[in-house]
Amino acid sequence: MFVDVRSPERAVSCDRVCNRADWPRICRYELVVEKRTFRPGSTPSTDNVTLAGGSKFTEQPITVSYYTVNGRYVGPTLTVCENDFLVVDVENRIPGESITLHWTGQSQRRTPFMDGVPMITQCPIASFTRFQYKFQADRAGTHLYHGFAGSERTQGLLGAFVVRSAYEQRQSPVLSALHNDPVWLITELNGMLGVNGQRDWTQALNGTLNLRVRLIYAVAHCQHWLELEDHRLQVLALDGNVLDHNATPSVSRILLHDGVRMDVALTRLAGDKIKRDYEIRFTPHETTSSCGRAVFRLHYDADRAAANDAESIKYNLITPPPPSPHRTEELQLDLTGTACGETMLCPQDLPGGRDQLPKDLQRGYDTRLEFTIGTRQQAGTGPFGEPAHETVRSVNGFTFAFPPVLMVRDPLANGALGAHCCGGQRPLPRSCQPLTARCECVHVEHIEAGHRVEMVLINADAAVDYVYHLHGQSVFVVALAPAGQRPGTALGALGGQAGQRISAPLQRDTIVVRRGSTVAVRFVANLAGLWLLRDIGSPGWSRGLDVVLSVGTPQPDIPRNFPACRHFAGPRYFLI
């Protein structure tokens, strides 16, 4: 809610039509986080979500934990206009568990200490304490707020964060025609999918001709095909970045991956009259057969449809470009980039939008970072002396661990912090000398402010796909290389014999690095701060695959009263 400083008792909603001439508002919210458990019953389920193999009930009683925000599984949607200021009071009411919240898609240009990374940008919010996030929403699009740990994000501690803009509501020839933009936030709990925290969910349309869906997929271990009966789907934006709508084809279904945020236009196939109900289907990918299938409903008010058009009705005013003449089969879109082909489009087949790759990034780069993701098995013993093996994951040989002091307050040269850091030109920490099978340290790479950066992610793990989210920055995916090919520079070797150069790069902040493959991205490091390259598949804070990008020297100033973790104890309430 926005609070008028001239009349504090009067509050109005920040969900409004955005106008460039209006002053930004101050939008205040309160989020109370709790954790609950339940024991699923053994009786058959009556909802429309089915488990793999047709099973609709759990055979053995188990206890399932989940999070609530303001008493709800899946938190409320926060809707603001671009450049509004958010003031969000977060209260942690979970006994014995600390949390933080990350706000995807936001640059945190002047507030890098509000990025929500524990022990890097802020102290964890201890049990029964409060923390106040205060930042400016400077990047429009469909975004997400969520608990930092992977298990928190996929078990209810999340909510949609929609930042609207005057461009999309008034100026865009396509987006301005789509007045209705419902949120579909897909999660999974106990093997079953839900939308917006509901298993028996229906998208109701009451006479609306134009429909744009803001879709967020937060399912860690599964991939699902999304399809809508008798409709075509056209991706309008990815990670809040608008695509070239005139060149983006419509498809029959889309393969989703964990962490994807996208805007989709729904177009009904011509010919038949409007029906009251259409199926919204989420079908598990063939490689994830243990995941459940879900069917929801798109319900249309047929009486209003008849009043608008006696013959038939079109859902929106967009006319998607027709498929290429030589493609006789239905086009599909695989956002994981696994199976590309004539009828299977991949992200590199989608043209970037109005934010095309800047010319200075096309010409070259100032800093090149190469990260190799690797795994190895380490032998050990179990609790009773039995042989056991543990998978040790690392990036460039370093297994990421969080620092013992708050990094944003302590310079890297500080002895308490520097002794735990690795990466770049730093000597190995004492814990890694001599080099052991597991070198745990705070992996930090320094980047000069303003440098053009090329970052190459190499997945040497032949068995697992990884999804990375870069905090604070958006990157252009400029080149890809399949398994077994060693990359050079993105626009050099990758663009020649050793991979595929992308002519119209997408701007993303969440990237899939497929097993055995390489992805090259470029960006301008114009935001000083500590930004995490985050492996979102980690169930906890980290499984060793994160990297801190330290941009600029010195780091931006933080408020003098910003809490240091060694002093943060008790029921304190922090205000800037």
Coordinates of C-alpha atoms in Angstrom, one line a residue:
M1 CA 0.0 0.0 0.0
F2 CA 1.0 3.6 -0.7
V3 CA 1.0 5.9 2.3
D4 CA 0.5 9.6 1.6
V5 CA 3.0 11.4 3.8
R6 CA 0.7 14.4 4.1
S7 CA -2.1 12.1 5.5
P8 CA -0.5 9.0 7.0
E9 CA -3.9 7.5 7.9
R10 CA -5.1 7.4 4.3
A11 CA -3.8 4.6 2.1
V12 CA -4.4 3.9 -1.6
S13 CA -3.4 1.0 -3.8
C14 CA -0.2 1.0 -5.9
D15 CA -1.9 -1.2 -8.4
R16 CA -2.9 1.5 -11.0
V17 CA -2.5 2.7 -14.5
C18 CA 1.1 3.9 -14.8
N19 CA 1.8 7.4 -16.1
R20 CA 5.3 8.8 -16.8
A21 CA 4.2 12.2 -15.6
D22 CA 3.1 10.9 -12.1
W23 CA 5.4 11.0 -9.1
P24 CA 6.6 7.6 -7.9
R25 CA 4.6 6.3 -5.0
I26 CA 5.8 4.8 -1.7
C27 CA 4.3 1.3 -1.6
R28 CA 4.2 -0.3 1.9
Y29 CA 3.6 -4.0 2.6
E30 CA 3.9 -6.3 5.5
L31 CA 4.9 -9.9 5.0
V32 CA 4.7 -12.4 7.9
V33 CA 6.5 -15.6 7.3
E34 CA 5.6 -18.9 9.1
K35 CA 6.3 -22.6 8.6
R36 CA 3.7 -25.3 8.9
T37 CA 3.5 -29.1 8.5
F38 CA 0.7 -31.4 7.4
R39 CA 0.2 -35.1 7.0
P40 CA -1.5 -35.9 3.6
G41 CA -4.4 -38.2 4.0
S42 CA -4.5 -41.7 2.4
T43 CA -7.9 -41.2 0.8
P44 CA -8.1 -40.4 -2.9
S45 CA -7.8 -36.8 -3.8
T46 CA -10.8 -35.0 -5.4
D47 CA -8.9 -32.2 -7.1
N48 CA -7.7 -32.1 -10.7
V49 CA -4.0 -32.8 -10.0
T50 CA -2.8 -36.3 -10.7
L51 CA 0.4 -37.9 -9.7
A52 CA 2.7 -39.9 -12.0
G53 CA 1.4 -43.3 -13.0
G54 CA -2.2 -42.4 -12.2
S55 CA -1.8 -42.5 -8.4
K56 CA -3.9 -39.9 -6.6
F57 CA -3.0 -40.6 -3.0
T58 CA 0.0 -41.2 -0.8
E59 CA 0.3 -44.8 0.3
Q60 CA 2.4 -44.1 3.4
P61 CA 1.7 -41.3 5.9
I62 CA 4.4 -38.6 5.6
T63 CA 4.8 -35.2 7.1
V64 CA 5.2 -32.3 4.6
S65 CA 6.5 -28.9 5.5
Y66 CA 5.6 -25.7 3.8
Y67 CA 5.8 -22.0 4.3
T68 CA 3.1 -19.4 4.5
V69 CA 3.2 -15.7 3.8
N70 CA 0.5 -13.7 5.6
G71 CA -1.2 -17.0 6.4
R72 CA -1.3 -18.3 2.8
Y73 CA 0.7 -21.0 1.0
V74 CA 2.2 -18.7 -1.8
G75 CA 2.3 -15.1 -0.8
P76 CA 0.3 -12.2 -2.1
T77 CA 1.1 -10.6 -5.4
L78 CA 2.7 -7.2 -5.0
T79 CA 1.9 -4.8 -7.9
V80 CA 3.5 -1.5 -8.4
C81 CA 4.5 0.9 -11.2
E82 CA 8.0 1.3 -12.5
N83 CA 10.2 3.6 -10.3
D84 CA 7.8 3.2 -7.3
F85 CA 9.6 2.9 -3.9
L86 CA 8.8 -0.3 -1.9
V87 CA 8.9 -0.4 1.9
V88 CA 8.4 -4.1 2.9
D89 CA 8.4 -5.2 6.5
V90 CA 9.3 -8.8 6.8
E91 CA 8.6 -10.7 10.1
N92 CA 10.1 -14.1 10.6
R93 CA 7.9 -16.2 12.8
I94 CA 9.7 -19.5 12.2
P95 CA 11.2 -21.0 15.3
G96 CA 14.9 -21.7 15.0
E97 CA 15.2 -20.7 11.3
S98 CA 16.6 -17.6 9.7
I99 CA 15.4 -16.3 6.3
T100 CA 16.0 -13.5 3.7
L101 CA 14.0 -12.4 0.7
H102 CA 15.4 -11.8 -2.8
W103 CA 13.7 -9.6 -5.3
T104 CA 14.3 -10.9 -8.8
G105 CA 14.8 -8.6 -11.8
Q106 CA 15.6 -5.5 -9.7
S107 CA 19.0 -3.7 -10.2
Q108 CA 19.1 -2.4 -6.6
R109 CA 21.1 0.4 -8.2
R110 CA 21.4 2.5 -5.0
T111 CA 20.6 -0.2 -2.5
P112 CA 22.8 -3.3 -3.2
F113 CA 22.5 -4.1 0.5
M114 CA 18.7 -4.9 -0.1
D115 CA 19.4 -7.8 -2.5
G116 CA 18.5 -10.4 0.1
V117 CA 21.6 -12.7 0.1
P118 CA 22.4 -13.9 3.6
M119 CA 25.9 -13.0 4.9
I120 CA 26.7 -11.3 1.6
T121 CA 24.4 -8.3 1.5
Q122 CA 22.5 -8.6 4.8
C123 CA 22.3 -10.5 8.0
P124 CA 19.8 -13.3 8.0
I125 CA 16.4 -12.4 9.6
A126 CA 16.5 -14.3 12.8
S127 CA 13.5 -16.0 14.4
F128 CA 10.9 -13.6 15.7
T129 CA 12.6 -10.5 14.4
R130 CA 11.8 -8.1 11.7
F131 CA 13.7 -6.5 8.8
Q132 CA 12.6 -3.7 6.5
Y133 CA 13.4 -3.9 2.7
K134 CA 13.5 -0.5 1.1
F135 CA 14.3 -0.1 -2.6
Q136 CA 13.1 1.3 -5.9
A137 CA 11.4 -0.9 -8.4
D138 CA 13.4 0.2 -11.5
R139 CA 12.8 -2.7 -13.9
A140 CA 9.4 -3.4 -15.2
G141 CA 8.1 -6.9 -15.9
T142 CA 6.9 -10.1 -14.3
H143 CA 9.2 -10.8 -11.3
L144 CA 9.3 -12.7 -8.0
Y145 CA 10.1 -12.3 -4.4
H146 CA 11.2 -15.5 -2.6
G147 CA 13.1 -17.0 0.3
F148 CA 16.8 -17.3 -0.6
A149 CA 17.1 -21.0 0.1
G150 CA 15.9 -23.2 -2.7
S151 CA 13.6 -25.2 -0.4
E152 CA 12.0 -22.0 0.8
R153 CA 11.4 -20.8 -2.8
T154 CA 9.7 -24.1 -3.9
Q155 CA 7.7 -24.7 -0.7
G156 CA 5.6 -21.6 -0.5
L157 CA 7.9 -18.8 0.6
L158 CA 7.4 -16.8 -2.6
G159 CA 5.0 -14.5 -4.4
A160 CA 4.6 -12.6 -7.7
F161 CA 6.2 -9.2 -7.9
V162 CA 4.6 -7.3 -10.9
V163 CA 6.2 -4.0 -12.0
R164 CA 4.1 -2.3 -14.6
S165 CA 5.3 0.5 -16.9
A166 CA 3.8 3.4 -18.9
Y167 CA 5.3 1.9 -22.0
E168 CA 3.5 -1.4 -21.8
Q169 CA 0.2 0.1 -20.8
R170 CA 0.1 3.0 -23.2
Q171 CA 2.8 2.9 -25.9
S172 CA 3.5 -0.7 -26.9
P173 CA 1.3 -1.6 -29.9
V174 CA 0.9 -5.1 -28.6
L175 CA 1.1 -5.0 -24.8
S176 CA -1.2 -1.9 -24.5
A177 CA -4.0 -4.0 -26.2
L178 CA -3.7 -6.7 -23.4
H179 CA -5.6 -5.1 -20.6
N180 CA -6.1 -8.3 -18.5
D181 CA -2.8 -9.7 -17.1
P182 CA -3.5 -12.4 -14.5
V183 CA -0.6 -14.1 -12.7
W184 CA -0.1 -17.8 -12.9
L185 CA 2.5 -18.9 -10.3
I186 CA 3.1 -22.6 -10.6
T187 CA 4.5 -24.5 -7.6
E188 CA 4.7 -28.1 -6.5
L189 CA 4.0 -29.6 -3.1
N190 CA 3.9 -33.3 -2.2
G191 CA 4.2 -34.3 -5.8
M192 CA 1.2 -32.2 -7.0
L193 CA 1.1 -28.9 -8.9
G194 CA -0.8 -25.9 -7.9
V195 CA -1.4 -22.4 -9.4
N196 CA -1.4 -19.4 -7.1
G197 CA -1.4 -21.8 -4.1
Q198 CA -4.5 -23.7 -5.2
R199 CA -4.8 -27.2 -6.6
D200 CA -8.4 -26.8 -7.7
W201 CA -7.7 -23.5 -9.6
T202 CA -9.7 -22.0 -12.5
Q203 CA -8.8 -18.9 -14.6
A204 CA -12.1 -17.1 -15.0
L205 CA -12.7 -14.6 -17.8
N206 CA -15.7 -12.3 -17.7
G207 CA -16.1 -10.8 -21.1
T208 CA -12.4 -9.9 -21.5
L209 CA -11.2 -10.0 -25.1
N210 CA -7.5 -9.6 -24.5
L211 CA -5.5 -11.9 -22.3
R212 CA -1.9 -11.7 -21.3
V213 CA -0.7 -14.2 -18.7
R214 CA 2.2 -13.4 -16.3
L215 CA 3.6 -16.9 -15.7
I216 CA 6.1 -17.9 -13.1
Y217 CA 7.3 -21.5 -12.7
A218 CA 9.0 -22.5 -9.4
V219 CA 9.2 -26.2 -9.5
A220 CA 12.7 -27.6 -8.7
H221 CA 12.9 -31.1 -9.9
C222 CA 10.5 -31.3 -12.7
Q223 CA 9.9 -29.8 -16.2
H224 CA 6.4 -29.5 -17.6
W225 CA 4.9 -28.8 -21.0
L226 CA 2.3 -26.0 -20.9
E227 CA -0.5 -26.2 -23.4
L228 CA -4.0 -24.7 -23.6
E229 CA -6.7 -26.5 -25.4
D230 CA -7.6 -25.0 -28.8
H231 CA -5.1 -22.2 -28.3
R232 CA -1.7 -21.0 -29.4
L233 CA 0.8 -19.4 -27.1
Q234 CA 3.1 -16.5 -27.9
V235 CA 5.9 -15.5 -25.6
L236 CA 5.9 -11.7 -25.2
A237 CA 8.7 -11.3 -22.6
L238 CA 11.3 -13.4 -20.7
D239 CA 12.6 -12.3 -17.2
G240 CA 10.8 -9.0 -17.7
N241 CA 12.6 -8.3 -21.0
V242 CA 10.3 -7.7 -24.0
L243 CA 10.8 -9.7 -27.2
D244 CA 10.3 -8.7 -30.8
H245 CA 6.6 -9.5 -31.1
N246 CA 6.5 -9.2 -34.9
A247 CA 9.0 -11.9 -35.3
T248 CA 8.1 -14.2 -32.4
P249 CA 6.1 -17.2 -33.6
S250 CA 3.1 -18.7 -31.8
V251 CA 3.5 -22.3 -30.6
S252 CA 1.3 -25.2 -29.5
R253 CA 3.1 -25.8 -26.2
I254 CA 6.0 -24.6 -24.1
L255 CA 8.5 -26.7 -22.0
L256 CA 9.1 -24.8 -18.8
H257 CA 12.2 -24.8 -16.5
D258 CA 12.6 -23.9 -12.9
G259 CA 12.9 -20.1 -12.3
V260 CA 11.4 -19.0 -15.7
R261 CA 9.3 -15.8 -15.7
M262 CA 7.5 -14.9 -18.8
D263 CA 4.5 -13.1 -20.3
V264 CA 2.4 -15.1 -22.7
A265 CA -0.4 -14.1 -25.0
L266 CA -3.2 -16.7 -25.6
T267 CA -4.8 -16.9 -29.0
R268 CA -7.8 -19.1 -29.7
L269 CA -7.8 -21.1 -32.8
A270 CA -10.3 -19.8 -35.3
G271 CA -13.3 -21.7 -36.6
D272 CA -15.3 -22.9 -33.6
K273 CA -17.5 -20.9 -31.3
I274 CA -16.3 -20.1 -27.8
K275 CA -16.7 -22.8 -25.2
R276 CA -17.3 -22.3 -21.6
D277 CA -14.2 -24.3 -20.5
Y278 CA -10.8 -25.1 -21.9
E279 CA -8.2 -27.3 -20.4
I280 CA -4.9 -25.8 -19.1
R281 CA -2.5 -28.8 -19.2
F282 CA 0.8 -29.2 -17.4
T283 CA 2.3 -32.5 -18.7
P284 CA 5.7 -33.7 -17.3
H285 CA 8.6 -34.0 -19.7
E286 CA 9.5 -37.5 -20.7
T287 CA 12.7 -37.4 -18.8
T288 CA 10.9 -36.5 -15.5
S289 CA 8.3 -39.2 -15.5
S290 CA 8.1 -39.2 -11.7
C291 CA 6.5 -35.8 -11.8
G292 CA 2.8 -35.3 -11.7
R293 CA 0.4 -34.1 -14.4
A294 CA -2.1 -31.4 -13.7
V295 CA -5.1 -30.1 -15.6
F296 CA -6.7 -26.8 -14.7
R297 CA -9.5 -24.8 -16.3
L298 CA -9.9 -21.7 -18.3
H299 CA -13.5 -20.7 -17.8
Y300 CA -15.2 -18.2 -20.1
D301 CA -18.6 -16.5 -19.5
A302 CA -20.3 -17.7 -22.6
D303 CA -23.2 -15.3 -22.2
R304 CA -20.9 -12.3 -22.3
A305 CA -19.1 -13.8 -25.2
A306 CA -22.4 -14.1 -27.2
A307 CA -23.1 -10.4 -26.4
N308 CA -19.8 -9.3 -27.7
D309 CA -19.9 -11.4 -30.8
A310 CA -22.8 -13.6 -32.0
E311 CA -20.6 -15.9 -34.0
S312 CA -17.3 -16.3 -32.2
I313 CA -14.8 -14.4 -30.1
K314 CA -11.1 -13.8 -30.3
Y315 CA -9.3 -13.7 -27.0
N316 CA -6.9 -11.0 -28.0
L317 CA -6.0 -8.6 -30.8
I318 CA -2.6 -10.1 -31.5
T319 CA -2.2 -11.9 -34.8
P320 CA 0.9 -14.1 -34.3
P321 CA 3.2 -14.5 -37.2
P322 CA 2.4 -17.7 -39.1
P323 CA 4.8 -20.6 -39.1
S324 CA 7.3 -20.9 -41.8
P325 CA 5.9 -22.5 -45.0
H326 CA 8.2 -25.5 -44.8
R327 CA 7.1 -26.4 -41.3
T328 CA 4.1 -28.7 -41.6
E329 CA 4.0 -29.9 -38.0
E330 CA 3.0 -27.9 -34.9
L331 CA 5.7 -25.6 -33.6
Q332 CA 6.8 -26.1 -30.0
L333 CA 9.1 -24.1 -27.7
D334 CA 11.6 -25.8 -25.4
L335 CA 12.8 -23.1 -23.0
T336 CA 15.4 -25.5 -21.6
G337 CA 17.2 -25.6 -25.0
T338 CA 17.5 -29.4 -25.0
A339 CA 15.9 -30.6 -28.3
C340 CA 16.1 -27.9 -31.0
G341 CA 14.9 -28.6 -34.5
E342 CA 12.7 -27.6 -37.3
T343 CA 9.5 -27.9 -35.3
M344 CA 11.1 -27.5 -31.8
L345 CA 12.2 -24.0 -31.1
C346 CA 14.7 -23.1 -28.4
P347 CA 15.4 -19.8 -26.6
Q348 CA 18.0 -18.9 -29.2
D349 CA 15.3 -19.0 -31.9
L350 CA 13.4 -16.2 -30.1
P351 CA 14.4 -12.7 -31.2
G352 CA 15.4 -10.2 -28.6
G353 CA 13.3 -7.1 -28.1
R354 CA 13.9 -3.4 -28.1
D355 CA 16.9 -3.8 -25.7
Q356 CA 19.1 -5.4 -28.4
L357 CA 22.8 -6.2 -27.8
P358 CA 24.6 -2.8 -27.4
K359 CA 27.2 -2.0 -30.0
D360 CA 30.0 -1.8 -27.5
L361 CA 29.3 -5.4 -26.4
Q362 CA 29.3 -6.5 -30.0
R363 CA 32.8 -5.1 -30.5
G364 CA 34.5 -6.9 -27.6
Y365 CA 34.9 -7.1 -23.9
D366 CA 37.3 -5.8 -21.2
T367 CA 37.0 -8.7 -18.7
R368 CA 36.5 -12.4 -19.4
L369 CA 35.3 -14.9 -16.7
E370 CA 35.2 -18.6 -17.3
F371 CA 33.4 -20.8 -14.9
T372 CA 33.6 -24.6 -15.1
I373 CA 30.9 -26.5 -13.2
G374 CA 32.2 -29.8 -12.0
T375 CA 31.3 -32.7 -9.7
R376 CA 33.3 -35.6 -8.2
Q377 CA 32.5 -38.4 -5.8
Q378 CA 34.2 -38.4 -2.4
A379 CA 34.5 -41.6 -0.5
G380 CA 33.6 -41.6 3.2
T381 CA 31.9 -43.5 5.9
G382 CA 28.3 -43.4 7.1
P383 CA 27.2 -42.9 10.7
F384 CA 27.7 -46.6 11.6
G385 CA 31.0 -47.0 9.7
E386 CA 29.5 -48.2 6.4
P387 CA 31.0 -47.1 3.1
A388 CA 29.4 -44.0 1.7
H389 CA 30.0 -41.6 -1.2
E390 CA 29.2 -37.9 -1.3
T391 CA 28.9 -35.7 -4.4
V392 CA 31.1 -32.7 -4.2
R393 CA 30.2 -29.8 -6.5
S394 CA 32.5 -26.9 -7.4
V395 CA 33.1 -24.1 -9.8
N396 CA 36.7 -23.9 -11.0
G397 CA 37.6 -26.3 -8.2
F398 CA 36.1 -24.1 -5.5
T399 CA 33.1 -25.3 -3.4
F400 CA 31.3 -22.1 -2.4
A401 CA 30.7 -21.5 1.3
F402 CA 29.2 -18.4 3.0
P403 CA 31.5 -16.0 4.9
P404 CA 31.6 -15.9 8.7
V405 CA 31.1 -12.1 8.7
L406 CA 28.7 -9.8 6.8
M407 CA 30.6 -9.3 3.5
V408 CA 29.0 -6.0 2.5
R409 CA 30.3 -4.4 5.7
D410 CA 33.8 -5.9 5.7
P411 CA 36.2 -5.2 2.9
L412 CA 37.8 -8.2 1.2
A413 CA 41.2 -7.1 2.5
N414 CA 39.9 -7.6 6.1
G415 CA 41.7 -10.5 7.7
A416 CA 38.6 -12.1 9.1
L417 CA 37.1 -12.2 5.6
G418 CA 40.1 -12.5 3.3
A419 CA 41.3 -15.7 4.9
H420 CA 38.1 -17.4 3.7
C421 CA 38.0 -16.0 0.1
C422 CA 39.3 -17.6 -3.1
G423 CA 39.1 -16.9 -6.8
G424 CA 40.8 -14.4 -9.1
Q425 CA 44.4 -13.8 -8.2
R426 CA 44.0 -14.6 -4.5
P427 CA 46.1 -17.3 -2.9
L428 CA 44.3 -20.4 -1.7
P429 CA 42.8 -20.1 1.8
R430 CA 44.6 -22.1 4.5
S431 CA 41.8 -24.6 4.6
C432 CA 42.7 -25.5 1.0
Q433 CA 46.4 -25.9 1.5
P434 CA 47.5 -28.4 0.4
L435 CA 44.7 -28.7 -2.1
T436 CA 42.2 -31.1 -0.8
A437 CA 39.3 -33.0 -2.3
R438 CA 37.0 -30.3 -1.1
C439 CA 38.2 -26.7 -1.2
E440 CA 35.4 -24.7 0.6
C441 CA 35.7 -21.0 0.4
V442 CA 33.9 -17.8 -0.5
H443 CA 34.5 -17.7 -4.3
V444 CA 34.8 -14.1 -5.3
E445 CA 35.7 -12.6 -8.7
H446 CA 36.4 -8.9 -9.0
I447 CA 35.2 -6.8 -11.9
E448 CA 36.1 -3.1 -12.6
A449 CA 33.0 -0.9 -12.6
G450 CA 32.0 -0.1 -16.2
H451 CA 33.8 -3.0 -17.8
R452 CA 32.3 -5.0 -20.5
V453 CA 32.2 -8.6 -19.3
E454 CA 32.1 -11.8 -21.2
M455 CA 31.1 -14.7 -18.8
V456 CA 31.4 -18.3 -20.1
L457 CA 29.6 -21.0 -18.1
I458 CA 30.9 -24.5 -18.8
N459 CA 28.9 -27.5 -17.5
A460 CA 31.3 -30.4 -17.2
D461 CA 28.7 -32.4 -15.4
A462 CA 27.3 -34.9 -18.0
A463 CA 24.3 -35.8 -15.8
V464 CA 22.7 -32.6 -14.5
D465 CA 21.3 -29.4 -16.0
Y466 CA 21.9 -26.3 -13.9
V467 CA 19.9 -23.1 -13.8
Y468 CA 21.7 -19.9 -12.8
H469 CA 20.2 -16.6 -11.7
L470 CA 22.5 -13.5 -11.7
H471 CA 21.5 -10.9 -9.1
G472 CA 21.4 -7.2 -10.0
Q473 CA 22.4 -7.6 -13.7
S474 CA 20.8 -8.6 -16.9
V475 CA 22.9 -10.4 -19.4
F476 CA 22.8 -11.0 -23.2
V477 CA 23.0 -14.7 -24.1
V478 CA 25.4 -14.4 -27.1
A479 CA 26.6 -17.9 -27.9
L480 CA 26.0 -21.6 -27.2
A481 CA 28.2 -24.7 -27.6
P482 CA 26.9 -28.2 -27.5
A483 CA 28.4 -31.0 -25.4
G484 CA 32.0 -32.0 -26.1
Q485 CA 33.1 -28.7 -27.7
R486 CA 35.6 -26.4 -26.0
P487 CA 34.7 -22.7 -26.3
G488 CA 36.9 -19.8 -27.2
T489 CA 35.5 -16.3 -27.0
A490 CA 31.8 -16.1 -27.5
L491 CA 31.9 -14.2 -30.8
G492 CA 35.0 -15.9 -31.9
A493 CA 35.3 -19.7 -31.6
L494 CA 31.8 -20.1 -30.4
G495 CA 30.5 -18.2 -33.4
G496 CA 32.5 -20.4 -35.8
Q497 CA 33.2 -24.1 -35.7
A498 CA 32.8 -24.6 -32.0
G499 CA 29.3 -23.4 -31.4
Q500 CA 26.4 -21.2 -32.4
R501 CA 26.5 -17.5 -32.3
I502 CA 23.1 -15.9 -31.6
S503 CA 22.3 -13.0 -34.0
A504 CA 19.5 -11.5 -31.9
P505 CA 20.5 -12.2 -28.3
L506 CA 17.9 -12.5 -25.6
Q507 CA 18.4 -10.4 -22.4
R508 CA 18.0 -12.7 -19.4
D509 CA 18.8 -13.0 -15.7
T510 CA 18.0 -16.7 -15.4
I511 CA 20.0 -19.1 -17.6
V512 CA 19.9 -22.8 -18.2
V513 CA 23.3 -24.5 -18.6
R514 CA 22.6 -27.9 -20.0
R515 CA 24.6 -30.9 -19.1
G516 CA 27.9 -31.0 -21.0
S517 CA 27.2 -27.7 -22.7
T518 CA 28.5 -24.1 -22.6
V519 CA 26.7 -20.8 -22.5
A520 CA 28.4 -17.4 -23.1
V521 CA 26.8 -14.2 -22.0
R522 CA 27.9 -10.5 -22.1
F523 CA 26.9 -7.5 -19.9
V524 CA 28.2 -4.2 -18.8
A525 CA 29.1 -4.1 -15.1
N526 CA 27.7 -0.7 -14.4
L527 CA 26.2 -1.5 -11.0
A528 CA 28.7 -1.4 -8.1
G529 CA 28.1 -4.0 -5.4
L530 CA 28.3 -7.7 -4.5
W531 CA 26.2 -9.7 -6.9
L532 CA 25.7 -13.4 -6.6
L533 CA 25.7 -15.8 -9.5
R534 CA 23.3 -18.2 -7.9
D535 CA 22.6 -21.9 -8.5
I536 CA 18.9 -21.8 -7.9
G537 CA 18.7 -25.6 -7.8
S538 CA 20.3 -25.7 -4.4
P539 CA 17.9 -26.9 -1.7
G540 CA 19.6 -24.9 1.0
W541 CA 21.8 -21.7 1.0
S542 CA 24.3 -23.3 -1.4
R543 CA 25.5 -26.7 -2.6
G544 CA 28.9 -25.2 -3.6
L545 CA 28.1 -23.8 -7.1
D546 CA 27.7 -20.0 -6.4
V547 CA 30.1 -17.2 -7.2
V548 CA 30.2 -13.6 -5.8
L549 CA 30.9 -11.0 -8.5
S550 CA 32.4 -8.0 -6.8
V551 CA 31.9 -5.0 -9.0
G552 CA 33.7 -1.7 -8.3
T553 CA 36.2 -0.6 -5.7
P554 CA 35.4 0.6 -3.1
Q555 CA 32.0 -0.8 -2.6
P556 CA 28.9 1.5 -2.3
D557 CA 28.3 3.0 1.1
I558 CA 25.7 1.4 3.3
P559 CA 23.8 3.1 6.1
R560 CA 25.8 3.6 9.2
N561 CA 23.2 1.9 11.3
F562 CA 22.9 -1.1 9.0
P563 CA 23.2 -4.2 11.3
A564 CA 26.3 -6.3 11.3
C565 CA 25.7 -10.0 11.9
R566 CA 27.9 -10.2 14.9
H567 CA 25.7 -7.6 16.6
F568 CA 22.4 -8.7 15.3
A569 CA 20.6 -10.5 18.1
G570 CA 17.2 -10.2 19.8
P571 CA 14.0 -8.6 18.6
R572 CA 15.4 -5.7 16.7
Y573 CA 13.5 -3.8 14.0
F574 CA 15.8 -2.2 11.4
L575 CA 14.8 1.0 9.7
I576 CA 17.0 3.1 7.3

